[in-house]
Short mmCIF file of C-alpha atoms in Angstrom, two decimals:
data_model
loop_
_atom_site.label_atom_id
_atom_site.label_comp_id
_atom_site.label_asym_id
_atom_site.label_seq_id
_atom_site.Cartn_x
_atom_site.Cartn_y
_atom_site.Cartn_z
CA UNK X 1311 5.39 14.12 -30.32
CA UNK X 1312 5.15 12.01 -27.12
CA UNK X 1313 6.78 8.60 -27.10
CA UNK X 1314 4.26 5.75 -26.86
CA UNK X 1315 5.16 2.83 -24.60
CA UNK X 1316 5.00 -0.59 -26.25
CA UNK X 1317 1.74 -2.47 -25.97
CA UNK X 1318 1.51 -4.95 -23.12
CA UNK X 1319 1.69 -8.64 -23.85
CA UNK X 1320 -1.49 -10.54 -22.78
CA UNK X 1321 -0.01 -11.64 -19.45
CA UNK X 1322 1.08 -8.13 -18.48
CA UNK X 1323 -2.25 -6.70 -19.60
CA UNK X 1324 -4.07 -9.25 -17.40
CA UNK X 1325 -1.87 -8.35 -14.41
CA UNK X 1326 -2.54 -4.64 -14.92
CA UNK X 1327 -6.29 -5.31 -15.13
CA UNK X 1328 -6.18 -7.39 -11.92
CA UNK X 1329 -4.31 -4.60 -10.12
CA UNK X 1330 -6.86 -2.01 -11.27
CA UNK X 1331 -9.68 -4.31 -10.10
CA UNK X 1332 -8.02 -4.78 -6.71
CA UNK X 1333 -7.53 -1.05 -6.23
CA UNK X 1334 -11.18 -0.42 -7.14
CA UNK X 1335 -12.33 -3.08 -4.65
CA UNK X 1336 -10.19 -1.56 -1.89
CA UNK X 1337 -11.47 1.93 -2.74
CA UNK X 1338 -15.02 0.55 -2.43
CA UNK X 1339 -14.21 -0.82 1.04
CA UNK X 1340 -13.88 -4.53 0.17
CA UNK X 1341 -10.97 -5.33 2.45
CA UNK X 1342 -9.74 -8.21 4.58
CA UNK X 1343 -7.66 -7.03 7.53
CA UNK X 1344 -4.06 -8.24 7.37
CA UNK X 1345 -4.14 -10.01 10.72
CA UNK X 1346 -7.27 -11.99 9.78
CA UNK X 1347 -5.65 -13.11 6.53
CA UNK X 1348 -2.43 -13.97 8.36
CA UNK X 1349 -4.21 -16.11 10.98
CA UNK X 1350 -6.11 -17.93 8.24
CA UNK X 1351 -2.99 -18.65 6.20
CA UNK X 1352 -1.06 -19.84 9.26
CA UNK X 1353 -3.88 -22.28 10.03
CA UNK X 1354 -3.54 -24.07 6.69
CA UNK X 1355 -2.57 -27.71 7.07
CA UNK X 1356 -3.29 -27.77 10.80
CA UNK X 1357 -5.98 -29.66 12.66
CA UNK X 1358 -7.61 -26.33 13.49
CA UNK X 1359 -7.72 -24.85 9.98
CA UNK X 1360 -9.82 -21.68 9.98
CA UNK X 1361 -12.49 -20.78 7.44
CA UNK X 1362 -11.50 -18.09 4.93
CA UNK X 1363 -11.91 -14.55 6.25
CA UNK X 1364 -14.66 -12.39 4.80
CA UNK X 1365 -14.36 -8.92 3.30
CA UNK X 1366 -15.40 -6.16 5.63
#
């Protein structure tokens, strides 16, 4: 008889669901290139803050 892992608490279950959703989005091609995200984040709080990057 296989051993069953304990059920996830609500927070862990939500994290697992978010991870599955993110993987599905990436598999479908909904990605933001790392460098675009990095440039956007580095612009936060500056006079030249960039608009959020868009999925490609």
